[in-house]
Tab-separated table of C-alpha atoms in Angstrom:
chain	number	residue	atom	x	y	z
A	1	MET	CA	0.000	0.000	0.000
A	2	THR	CA	1.036	3.572	-0.529
A	3	VAL	CA	3.123	5.016	2.263
A	4	VAL	CA	1.899	8.272	3.750
A	5	GLY	CA	4.494	10.287	5.591
A	6	LEU	CA	8.021	11.602	5.224
A	7	GLY	CA	9.560	8.495	3.751
A	8	LEU	CA	9.526	4.741	3.380
A	9	CYS	CA	9.814	2.281	6.216
A	10	ILE	CA	8.299	-1.133	5.708
A	11	LEU	CA	9.970	-3.859	7.708
A	12	PHE	CA	9.369	-7.552	7.643
A	13	LEU	CA	10.218	-9.378	10.829
A	14	LEU	CA	10.386	-13.141	10.556
A	15	LEU	CA	9.482	-14.287	14.013
A	16	SER	CA	10.387	-17.269	16.097
A	17	ASP	CA	8.965	-17.745	19.589
A	18	ALA	CA	12.273	-16.716	21.094
A	19	ALA	CA	12.514	-13.633	18.921
A	20	ALA	CA	8.976	-12.608	19.795
A	21	THR	CA	9.749	-13.022	23.491
A	22	ARG	CA	12.796	-10.773	23.225
A	23	GLN	CA	10.678	-8.123	21.503
A	24	VAL	CA	7.896	-8.074	24.059
A	25	LYS	CA	10.467	-7.642	26.808
A	26	GLY	CA	11.523	-4.464	25.066
A	27	GLU	CA	14.893	-5.969	24.206
A	28	LEU	CA	14.668	-6.175	20.431
A	29	ARG	CA	18.076	-7.419	19.403
A	30	ARG	CA	20.107	-5.021	17.315
A	31	ASN	CA	21.007	-7.690	14.773
A	32	LEU	CA	18.236	-10.077	13.819
A	33	PHE	CA	20.682	-12.113	11.759
A	34	ALA	CA	21.328	-13.799	15.095
A	35	ASN	CA	17.759	-15.099	15.157
A	36	GLY	CA	18.727	-17.726	12.574
A	37	ILE	CA	15.707	-16.835	10.408
A	38	GLY	CA	15.636	-15.382	6.926
A	39	LEU	CA	19.014	-16.774	5.887
A	40	THR	CA	17.477	-16.950	2.409
A	41	PRO	CA	14.734	-14.635	1.116
A	42	PRO	CA	11.256	-15.499	2.424
A	43	MET	CA	8.852	-17.235	0.045
A	44	GLY	CA	5.099	-17.212	0.370
A	45	TRP	CA	1.921	-15.314	-0.483
A	46	ASN	CA	0.469	-11.937	0.494
A	47	SER	CA	-3.141	-10.826	0.176
A	48	TRP	CA	-2.686	-7.188	-0.898
A	49	ASN	CA	-1.841	-7.161	-4.601
A	50	HIS	CA	-4.908	-9.126	-5.681
A	51	PHE	CA	-7.442	-8.750	-2.871
A	52	GLN	CA	-6.454	-5.521	-1.107
A	53	CYS	CA	-9.046	-5.052	1.673
A	54	ASN	CA	-11.340	-7.822	0.438
A	55	ILE	CA	-10.017	-10.522	2.744
A	56	GLU	CA	-11.711	-12.931	5.126
A	57	GLU	CA	-10.805	-16.126	6.908
A	58	LYS	CA	-12.359	-18.490	4.343
A	59	LEU	CA	-10.129	-16.986	1.657
A	60	ILE	CA	-7.040	-17.372	3.826
A	61	ARG	CA	-7.847	-20.985	4.681
A	62	GLU	CA	-8.500	-21.807	1.032
A	63	THR	CA	-5.239	-20.128	0.064
A	64	ALA	CA	-3.364	-22.250	2.586
A	65	ASP	CA	-5.080	-25.322	1.154
A	66	ALA	CA	-4.093	-24.294	-2.372
A	67	MET	CA	-0.512	-23.603	-1.373
A	68	VAL	CA	-0.215	-27.256	-0.430
A	69	SER	CA	-2.453	-28.907	-3.042
A	70	THR	CA	-0.904	-27.125	-6.015
A	71	GLY	CA	2.637	-28.002	-4.987
A	72	LEU	CA	3.707	-24.420	-4.273
A	73	ALA	CA	4.617	-25.375	-0.711
A	74	ALA	CA	6.725	-28.258	-1.977
A	75	VAL	CA	9.004	-25.873	-3.921
A	76	GLY	CA	9.532	-23.540	-0.953
A	77	TYR	CA	6.574	-21.168	-0.544
A	78	GLN	CA	5.647	-21.242	3.126
A	79	TYR	CA	4.192	-17.934	4.355
A	80	ILE	CA	0.496	-17.055	4.150
A	81	ASN	CA	0.470	-13.343	4.936
A	82	LEU	CA	-2.481	-11.141	5.814
A	83	ASP	CA	-2.007	-7.557	4.738
A	84	ASP	CA	-4.018	-4.495	5.805
A	85	CYS	CA	-7.725	-4.583	6.778
A	86	TRP	CA	-7.909	-7.655	9.013
A	87	ALA	CA	-8.801	-5.793	12.246
A	88	GLU	CA	-11.663	-3.760	13.657
A	89	LEU	CA	-11.340	0.013	13.465
A	90	ASN	CA	-11.176	0.295	17.255
A	91	ARG	CA	-9.191	-1.573	19.881
A	92	ASP	CA	-10.974	-3.366	22.722
A	93	SER	CA	-11.405	-1.948	26.234
A	94	LYS	CA	-7.919	-3.153	27.179
A	95	GLY	CA	-6.332	-1.564	24.145
A	96	ASN	CA	-5.795	-4.792	22.238
A	97	LEU	CA	-6.141	-5.191	18.491
A	98	VAL	CA	-9.297	-7.105	17.599
A	99	PRO	CA	-9.863	-9.186	14.438
A	100	LYS	CA	-12.811	-7.929	12.399
A	101	SER	CA	-15.763	-10.023	13.534
A	102	SER	CA	-17.511	-9.916	10.156
A	103	THR	CA	-14.532	-11.329	8.251
A	104	PHE	CA	-12.439	-13.204	10.825
A	105	PRO	CA	-15.084	-14.511	13.247
A	106	SER	CA	-12.939	-17.421	14.425
A	107	GLY	CA	-10.083	-15.109	15.364
A	108	ILE	CA	-6.467	-14.993	14.244
A	109	LYS	CA	-5.250	-17.652	16.701
A	110	ALA	CA	-7.592	-20.214	15.141
A	111	LEU	CA	-6.458	-19.141	11.682
A	112	ALA	CA	-2.807	-19.511	12.667
A	113	ASP	CA	-3.531	-22.976	14.036
A	114	TYR	CA	-5.151	-23.956	10.733
A	115	VAL	CA	-2.272	-22.601	8.641
A	116	HIS	CA	0.247	-24.329	10.896
A	117	SER	CA	-1.656	-27.601	10.525
A	118	LYS	CA	-0.873	-27.405	6.816
A	119	GLY	CA	2.842	-27.123	7.538
A	120	LEU	CA	2.796	-23.413	6.639
A	121	LYS	CA	3.360	-20.157	8.531
A	122	LEU	CA	1.071	-17.181	9.089
A	123	GLY	CA	2.048	-13.559	8.634
A	124	ILE	CA	0.206	-10.426	9.710
A	125	TYR	CA	0.324	-6.686	9.078
A	126	SER	CA	0.613	-3.637	11.296
A	127	ASP	CA	1.789	-0.050	11.036
A	128	ALA	CA	4.151	2.259	12.904
A	129	GLY	CA	1.626	5.098	12.887
A	130	THR	CA	-1.765	5.868	14.376
A	131	GLN	CA	-3.654	4.122	11.573
A	132	THR	CA	-2.782	1.650	8.863
A	133	CYS	CA	-2.520	2.859	5.285
A	134	SER	CA	-6.127	1.881	4.470
A	135	LYS	CA	-7.415	3.781	7.524
A	136	THR	CA	-9.533	0.728	8.370
A	137	MET	CA	-7.634	-0.389	11.479
A	138	PRO	CA	-5.416	1.061	14.206
A	139	GLY	CA	-1.665	1.359	13.859
A	140	SER	CA	0.723	0.233	16.561
A	141	LEU	CA	2.097	3.659	17.527
A	142	GLY	CA	2.118	3.740	21.339
A	143	HIS	CA	1.067	0.066	21.482
A	144	GLU	CA	4.212	-1.576	20.138
A	145	GLU	CA	4.902	-3.889	23.086
A	146	GLN	CA	1.225	-4.704	23.565
A	147	ASP	CA	0.758	-5.610	19.895
A	148	ALA	CA	3.946	-7.690	19.852
A	149	LYS	CA	2.565	-9.706	22.775
A	150	THR	CA	-0.735	-10.113	20.949
A	151	PHE	CA	0.907	-11.364	17.770
A	152	ALA	CA	3.117	-13.754	19.757
A	153	SER	CA	0.076	-15.143	21.613
A	154	TRP	CA	-1.652	-15.821	18.300
A	155	GLY	CA	1.324	-17.741	16.929
A	156	ILE	CA	2.227	-15.254	14.215
A	157	ASP	CA	5.411	-16.093	12.289
A	158	TYR	CA	5.928	-12.967	10.162
A	159	LEU	CA	5.176	-9.289	10.657
A	160	LYS	CA	4.900	-6.723	7.881
A	161	TYR	CA	5.281	-3.309	9.517
A	162	ASP	CA	4.229	-0.260	7.484
A	163	ASN	CA	4.695	3.462	8.128
A	164	CYS	CA	1.528	5.417	7.330
A	165	TYR	CA	0.154	8.220	9.529
A	166	ASN	CA	3.317	8.369	11.600
A	167	THR	CA	2.573	11.834	13.104
A	168	GLY	CA	5.740	13.270	11.576
A	169	THR	CA	8.045	11.808	14.192
A	170	SER	CA	11.665	12.671	13.491
A	171	PRO	CA	13.289	10.304	10.989
A	172	LYS	CA	16.386	10.335	13.204
A	173	GLU	CA	14.350	8.759	15.969
A	174	ARG	CA	12.441	6.375	13.732
A	175	GLY	CA	15.145	5.515	11.196
A	176	GLN	CA	12.644	6.325	8.488
A	177	GLU	CA	14.661	7.233	5.418
A	178	ASP	CA	16.632	4.743	3.294
A	179	PRO	CA	15.805	1.657	5.352
A	180	ALA	CA	18.446	-0.452	3.611
A	181	THR	CA	21.049	1.536	5.558
A	182	TRP	CA	19.666	0.723	9.011
A	183	ALA	CA	16.946	-1.945	8.842
A	184	PRO	CA	19.343	-4.943	8.823
A	185	LYS	CA	19.731	-4.339	12.546
A	186	ILE	CA	16.028	-4.767	13.317
A	187	GLY	CA	14.368	-6.777	10.564
A	188	ASN	CA	14.934	-9.600	8.122
A	189	SER	CA	13.718	-7.619	5.100
A	190	TRP	CA	12.845	-4.035	4.199
A	191	ARG	CA	11.161	-2.230	1.363
A	192	THR	CA	13.497	-0.304	-0.908
A	193	THR	CA	10.755	1.054	-3.182
A	194	GLY	CA	7.260	2.433	-3.252
A	195	ASP	CA	4.414	0.092	-4.111
A	196	ILE	CA	4.468	-2.009	-7.247
A	197	VAL	CA	1.618	-1.977	-9.756
A	198	ASP	CA	0.750	-4.768	-12.204
A	199	ASN	CA	2.158	-2.928	-15.202
A	200	TRP	CA	5.337	-3.003	-17.294
A	201	GLU	CA	6.351	0.658	-17.169
A	202	ARG	CA	3.473	3.106	-16.623
A	203	ARG	CA	2.963	5.020	-13.376
A	204	VAL	CA	-0.551	4.557	-11.997
A	205	PHE	CA	-2.196	6.417	-9.106
A	206	GLY	CA	1.046	7.152	-7.293
A	207	GLN	CA	2.213	3.566	-7.567
A	208	TYR	CA	4.962	2.382	-9.813
A	209	SER	CA	5.609	-0.209	-12.493
A	210	MET	CA	7.492	-3.462	-12.237
A	211	THR	CA	10.475	-2.185	-14.225
A	212	SER	CA	10.868	0.939	-12.113
A	213	ARG	CA	10.736	-1.119	-8.917
A	214	ALA	CA	13.538	-3.326	-10.253
A	215	ASP	CA	15.686	-0.276	-11.026
A	216	GLU	CA	15.061	1.391	-7.672
A	217	ASN	CA	15.840	-1.766	-5.732
A	218	ASP	CA	19.059	-2.284	-7.680
A	219	LYS	CA	20.582	0.823	-6.085
A	220	TRP	CA	20.672	-0.926	-2.709
A	221	ALA	CA	22.185	-4.253	-3.803
A	222	SER	CA	25.238	-4.021	-1.541
A	223	TYR	CA	23.057	-3.952	1.602
A	224	ALA	CA	21.504	-7.408	1.129
A	225	ALA	CA	22.969	-10.454	2.860
A	226	PRO	CA	21.813	-13.666	4.551
A	227	GLY	CA	19.368	-12.658	7.262
A	228	GLY	CA	18.406	-9.327	5.642
A	229	TRP	CA	16.980	-8.701	2.177
A	230	ASN	CA	16.079	-5.751	-0.026
A	231	ASP	CA	12.440	-5.908	-1.121
A	232	PRO	CA	11.125	-4.204	-4.286
A	233	ASP	CA	7.574	-5.223	-3.308
A	234	MET	CA	5.514	-8.327	-3.902
A	235	LEU	CA	5.123	-10.336	-7.089
A	236	GLU	CA	2.423	-9.443	-9.609
A	237	VAL	CA	2.831	-12.665	-11.622
A	238	GLY	CA	-0.607	-13.988	-12.539
A	239	ASN	CA	-2.642	-10.853	-11.913
A	240	GLY	CA	-3.192	-10.157	-15.608
A	241	GLY	CA	-1.621	-6.756	-16.217
A	242	MET	CA	1.477	-7.954	-18.058
A	243	THR	CA	2.350	-10.464	-20.769
A	244	ILE	CA	3.832	-13.890	-20.127
A	245	GLU	CA	7.300	-12.693	-21.129
A	246	GLU	CA	7.001	-9.616	-18.913
A	247	TYR	CA	6.016	-11.815	-15.993
A	248	ARG	CA	8.916	-14.162	-16.763
A	249	ALA	CA	11.276	-11.181	-16.630
A	250	HIS	CA	9.610	-9.971	-13.410
A	251	PHE	CA	10.143	-13.323	-11.708
A	252	SER	CA	13.686	-13.695	-13.061
A	253	ILE	CA	14.856	-10.283	-11.863
A	254	TRP	CA	13.232	-10.695	-8.447
A	255	ALA	CA	14.929	-14.082	-8.078
A	256	LEU	CA	18.346	-12.771	-9.163
A	257	SER	CA	17.950	-9.755	-6.860
A	258	LYS	CA	17.343	-12.036	-3.868
A	259	ALA	CA	13.995	-10.334	-3.297
A	260	PRO	CA	11.381	-12.028	-1.131
A	261	LEU	CA	9.247	-14.172	-3.447
A	262	LEU	CA	5.776	-13.319	-2.161
A	263	ILE	CA	3.070	-14.350	-4.611
A	264	GLY	CA	0.413	-11.695	-5.122
A	265	CYS	CA	-2.191	-13.475	-7.258
A	266	ASP	CA	-5.137	-15.714	-6.367
A	267	ILE	CA	-3.382	-19.071	-6.228
A	268	ARG	CA	-6.733	-20.841	-5.925
A	269	ALA	CA	-7.438	-19.916	-9.542
A	270	MET	CA	-4.033	-19.525	-11.213
A	271	ASP	CA	-3.612	-20.896	-14.712
A	272	ASN	CA	-0.962	-23.385	-15.822
A	273	ILE	CA	1.333	-20.679	-17.185
A	274	THR	CA	1.331	-18.781	-13.892
A	275	PHE	CA	1.985	-22.009	-12.034
A	276	SER	CA	4.901	-22.899	-14.316
A	277	LEU	CA	6.488	-19.474	-13.817
A	278	LEU	CA	6.151	-19.524	-10.038
A	279	THR	CA	7.408	-23.102	-9.652
A	280	ASN	CA	10.545	-23.010	-11.788
A	281	THR	CA	12.853	-24.653	-9.296
A	282	ASP	CA	16.011	-23.616	-11.177
A	283	VAL	CA	15.051	-19.951	-10.887
A	284	ILE	CA	13.967	-20.393	-7.273
A	285	ALA	CA	17.352	-21.996	-6.522
A	286	VAL	CA	19.092	-18.799	-7.657
A	287	ASN	CA	16.931	-16.799	-5.238
A	288	GLN	CA	17.560	-19.233	-2.397
A	289	ASP	CA	21.271	-19.729	-3.034
A	290	LYS	CA	23.142	-19.958	0.256
A	291	LEU	CA	25.790	-17.405	-0.754
A	292	GLY	CA	23.113	-14.720	-0.442
A	293	VAL	CA	24.627	-12.062	-2.719
A	294	GLN	CA	22.115	-9.863	-4.539
A	295	GLY	CA	22.562	-9.848	-8.303
A	296	LYS	CA	22.517	-6.455	-9.955
A	297	LYS	CA	22.530	-4.567	-13.245
A	298	VAL	CA	26.079	-4.750	-14.610
A	299	LYS	CA	25.643	-3.467	-18.159
A	300	LYS	CA	23.168	-1.161	-19.897
A	301	ASP	CA	22.974	-0.195	-23.550
A	302	GLY	CA	19.764	1.772	-23.932
A	303	ASP	CA	17.001	-0.710	-23.146
A	304	LEU	CA	19.312	-3.732	-23.408
A	305	GLU	CA	20.560	-4.835	-20.009
A	306	VAL	CA	22.731	-7.490	-18.411
A	307	TRP	CA	22.084	-8.377	-14.787
A	308	ALA	CA	24.361	-10.793	-12.938
A	309	GLY	CA	25.517	-11.992	-9.563
A	310	PRO	CA	27.666	-14.665	-7.912
A	311	LEU	CA	26.304	-17.949	-6.618
A	312	SER	CA	27.779	-20.571	-4.331
A	313	ASN	CA	30.312	-23.033	-5.743
A	314	ASN	CA	31.913	-20.332	-7.878
A	315	ARG	CA	28.963	-20.080	-10.298
A	316	LYS	CA	27.342	-17.014	-11.854
A	317	ALA	CA	23.687	-16.176	-12.455
A	318	VAL	CA	23.024	-14.008	-15.506
A	319	VAL	CA	19.899	-12.382	-16.922
A	320	LEU	CA	19.896	-10.879	-20.412
A	321	TRP	CA	16.908	-8.505	-20.358
A	322	ASN	CA	15.509	-6.832	-23.462
A	323	ARG	CA	13.421	-3.882	-22.287
A	324	SER	CA	13.151	-2.434	-25.795
A	325	PRO	CA	10.020	-2.523	-28.023
A	326	SER	CA	11.640	-4.850	-30.577
A	327	THR	CA	13.620	-8.082	-30.770
A	328	ALA	CA	17.346	-7.619	-30.136
A	329	THR	CA	20.556	-9.560	-29.602
A	330	LEU	CA	22.096	-9.133	-26.165
A	331	THR	CA	25.629	-10.071	-25.177
A	332	ALA	CA	27.304	-10.497	-21.812
A	333	TYR	CA	31.089	-10.526	-22.060
A	334	TRP	CA	32.977	-12.293	-19.313
A	335	SER	CA	34.404	-8.952	-18.192
A	336	ASP	CA	30.832	-7.680	-17.670
A	337	ILE	CA	29.965	-10.415	-15.203
A	338	GLY	CA	33.196	-10.901	-13.278
A	339	LEU	CA	34.683	-13.865	-15.114
A	340	ASN	CA	38.220	-14.223	-16.327
A	341	PRO	CA	38.476	-13.804	-20.122
A	342	THR	CA	40.010	-17.283	-20.377
A	343	ASN	CA	37.197	-19.006	-18.484
A	344	VAL	CA	35.194	-21.714	-20.242
A	345	VAL	CA	31.698	-22.325	-18.892
A	346	ASN	CA	28.597	-24.426	-19.264
A	347	ALA	CA	25.599	-22.100	-19.578
A	348	HIS	CA	22.346	-23.585	-18.341
A	349	ASP	CA	19.216	-21.770	-19.556
A	350	LEU	CA	16.842	-21.800	-16.581
A	351	TRP	CA	13.679	-21.358	-18.651
A	352	THR	CA	14.346	-23.759	-21.547
A	353	HIS	CA	16.406	-26.132	-19.366
A	354	TRP	CA	18.976	-26.462	-22.155
A	355	THR	CA	22.721	-26.284	-21.525
A	356	GLN	CA	25.350	-24.799	-23.848
A	357	SER	CA	28.697	-26.471	-23.254
A	358	ALA	CA	32.167	-24.987	-23.512
A	359	VAL	CA	31.082	-21.357	-23.913
A	360	LYS	CA	34.000	-18.937	-24.243
A	361	GLU	CA	34.445	-15.175	-23.851
A	362	LYS	CA	30.775	-14.139	-24.042
A	363	LEU	CA	27.161	-15.246	-23.876
A	364	SER	CA	24.780	-13.964	-26.557
A	365	ALA	CA	21.104	-14.512	-27.313
A	366	LYS	CA	18.416	-13.106	-29.576
A	367	ILE	CA	15.604	-12.018	-27.272
A	368	GLU	CA	12.081	-10.818	-27.987
A	369	SER	CA	10.746	-7.478	-26.788
A	370	HIS	CA	10.252	-7.279	-23.005
A	371	ALA	CA	11.600	-10.816	-22.626
A	372	CYS	CA	14.686	-12.208	-20.944
A	373	LYS	CA	17.021	-15.168	-20.834
A	374	MET	CA	18.291	-16.428	-17.493
A	375	TYR	CA	21.353	-18.629	-17.062
A	376	VAL	CA	23.552	-20.221	-14.475
A	377	LEU	CA	27.174	-20.383	-15.619
A	378	THR	CA	29.377	-23.157	-14.247
A	379	LEU	CA	33.117	-23.232	-14.813
A	380	GLN	CA	34.417	-26.252	-16.653
């Protein structure tokens, strides 16, 4: 959702019971890398991109069911995350957040129990201001410890923490600007961009396109590492606003950039193409690689771009991305991607699953408009 205030501060805290206990004691550790969580980017689903405020417990239960039955859980997606609009507008007489009775009549604890019974984890949303961005529920300003206790008692595994209606509190006190520079000390992921919109390049209603989110996130690549990840916002794959090739590029760049892979479509009704994009285990493996180095844009010639990054076992991940309106040939020279000019590699195409052997000096491909090729290069 759109952030209202002086700047951007959306944190994602991946919670364990121990971590939650430390928070409610007012002793939030300064380096959540030590919590042992988020050593690879989180994978799951979030309600906002497709449903926005139209959420209720039946939908969430059915989404958890679909996560398992479709096989998404089997390839690594594990979080089922509620976004804004799950709570009543007013707190109860003790100041506690209350699930909206008309949409979550069984309560969040029962929902968490159901999601956990599926072998999945439940995430929830709150805000550092007086109200959440939708203005439909209270923020946590002045209730931080109380709300942390509430979430812990419900069995919440993941907290998305927004920054609307923050009363203008000093950024120095809140650490509001450029969260990549400070958020690694207090969260496992942080937003580096404004909201994404399901569109290739056009700005819509104050929100921004997929391509612009990729570019903005790229500026912060050096700040990502195991335990803390840059986030250019959730995936739009399957929501219908882009072509198949644009969605393939979207998923490829997010994976290379070590972004959280949070599905934003209705997985209960996704088509086979959407499923095949979201379950490409070769692409997912790049995102989840244990080395944890964010890939980045290493070469740009107009709308022709090369993105690349190192992987474990001395491999390289490479994306050749044609952002132009016509078919073009793209080339990544070894010097562009950090290889020695004498290196000989096997280049495995992650979308066609075909391997070129004994490739020397450069990697070239003819690529359609708005499409990409993604490879893993292994030294011979």
